[in-house]
Coordinates of C-alpha atoms in Angstrom, one line a residue:
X1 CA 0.3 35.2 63.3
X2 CA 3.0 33.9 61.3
X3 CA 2.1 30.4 61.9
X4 CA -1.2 30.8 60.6
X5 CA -0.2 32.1 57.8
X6 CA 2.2 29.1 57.1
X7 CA -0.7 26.5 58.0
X8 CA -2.7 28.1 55.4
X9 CA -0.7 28.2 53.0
X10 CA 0.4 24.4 53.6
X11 CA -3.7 23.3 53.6
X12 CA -4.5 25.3 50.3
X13 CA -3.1 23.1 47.7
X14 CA -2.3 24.9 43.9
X15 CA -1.5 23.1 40.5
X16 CA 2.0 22.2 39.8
X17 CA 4.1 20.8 36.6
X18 CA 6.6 18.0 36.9
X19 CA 10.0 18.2 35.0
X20 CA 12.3 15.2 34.4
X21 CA 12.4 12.0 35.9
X22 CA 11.4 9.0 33.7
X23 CA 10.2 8.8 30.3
X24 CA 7.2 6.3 31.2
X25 CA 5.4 8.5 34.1
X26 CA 2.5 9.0 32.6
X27 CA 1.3 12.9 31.5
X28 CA -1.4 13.0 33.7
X29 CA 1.1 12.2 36.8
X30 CA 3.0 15.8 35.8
X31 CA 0.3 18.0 36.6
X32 CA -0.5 17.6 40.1
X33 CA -1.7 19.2 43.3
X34 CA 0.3 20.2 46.3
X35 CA 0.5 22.2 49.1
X36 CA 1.5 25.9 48.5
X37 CA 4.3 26.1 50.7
X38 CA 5.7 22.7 49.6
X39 CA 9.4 22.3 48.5
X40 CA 9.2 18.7 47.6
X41 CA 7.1 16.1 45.9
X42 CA 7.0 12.3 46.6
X43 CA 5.2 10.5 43.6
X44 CA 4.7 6.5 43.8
X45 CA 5.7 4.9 40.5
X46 CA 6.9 1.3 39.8
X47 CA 7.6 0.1 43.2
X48 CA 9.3 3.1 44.2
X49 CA 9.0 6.6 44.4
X50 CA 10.3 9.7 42.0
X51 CA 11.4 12.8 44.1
X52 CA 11.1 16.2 43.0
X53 CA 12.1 19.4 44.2
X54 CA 10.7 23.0 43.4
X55 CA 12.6 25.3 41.0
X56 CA 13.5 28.6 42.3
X57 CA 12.4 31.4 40.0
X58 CA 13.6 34.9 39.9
X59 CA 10.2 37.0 39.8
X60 CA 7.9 39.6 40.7
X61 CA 5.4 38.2 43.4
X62 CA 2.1 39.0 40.8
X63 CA 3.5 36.6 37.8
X64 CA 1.6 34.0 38.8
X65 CA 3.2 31.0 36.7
X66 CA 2.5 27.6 37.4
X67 CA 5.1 26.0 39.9
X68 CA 7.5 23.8 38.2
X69 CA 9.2 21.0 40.5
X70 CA 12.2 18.9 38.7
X71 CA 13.1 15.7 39.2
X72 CA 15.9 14.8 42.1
X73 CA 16.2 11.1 42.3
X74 CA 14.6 7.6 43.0
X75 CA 14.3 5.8 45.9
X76 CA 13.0 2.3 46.4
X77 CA 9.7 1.3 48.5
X78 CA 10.6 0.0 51.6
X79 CA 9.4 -3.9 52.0

């Protein structure tokens, strides 16, 4: 049952906030959706893309903040 429980959680997507990364991705880029049980996010932007990982929180399970997911690095689009 455990896998189910994992596929579901990856199919459901939620809203999450980007931190960081650079200054001229646009606002509308930061609030995106992705899956549930996603630890990373991969966003295209000038001919390369802008990683970002999610930030661990220290929480109860019932806050139900927004997840944030900072910025890691930049790789280039492979020709």
């Amino acid at each position: 049952m455990k896998g189910l429980d994992e596929n579901a959680a990856r199919s459901n997507p939620i809203d999450v906030v980007l931190v960081g990364g650079p200054d001229d991705l646009p606002a509308t880029a930061r609030r995106v959706r992705a899956p549930a049980a996603g630890e990373t996010i991969k966003i295209p932007h000038r001919g390369g893309y802008e990683h970002f990982e999610r930030e661990r929180r220290i929480g109860r399970p019932e806050d139900r903040e927004t997840p944030v997911f900072r910025w890691t690095m930049r790789t280039k689009i492979a020709e």
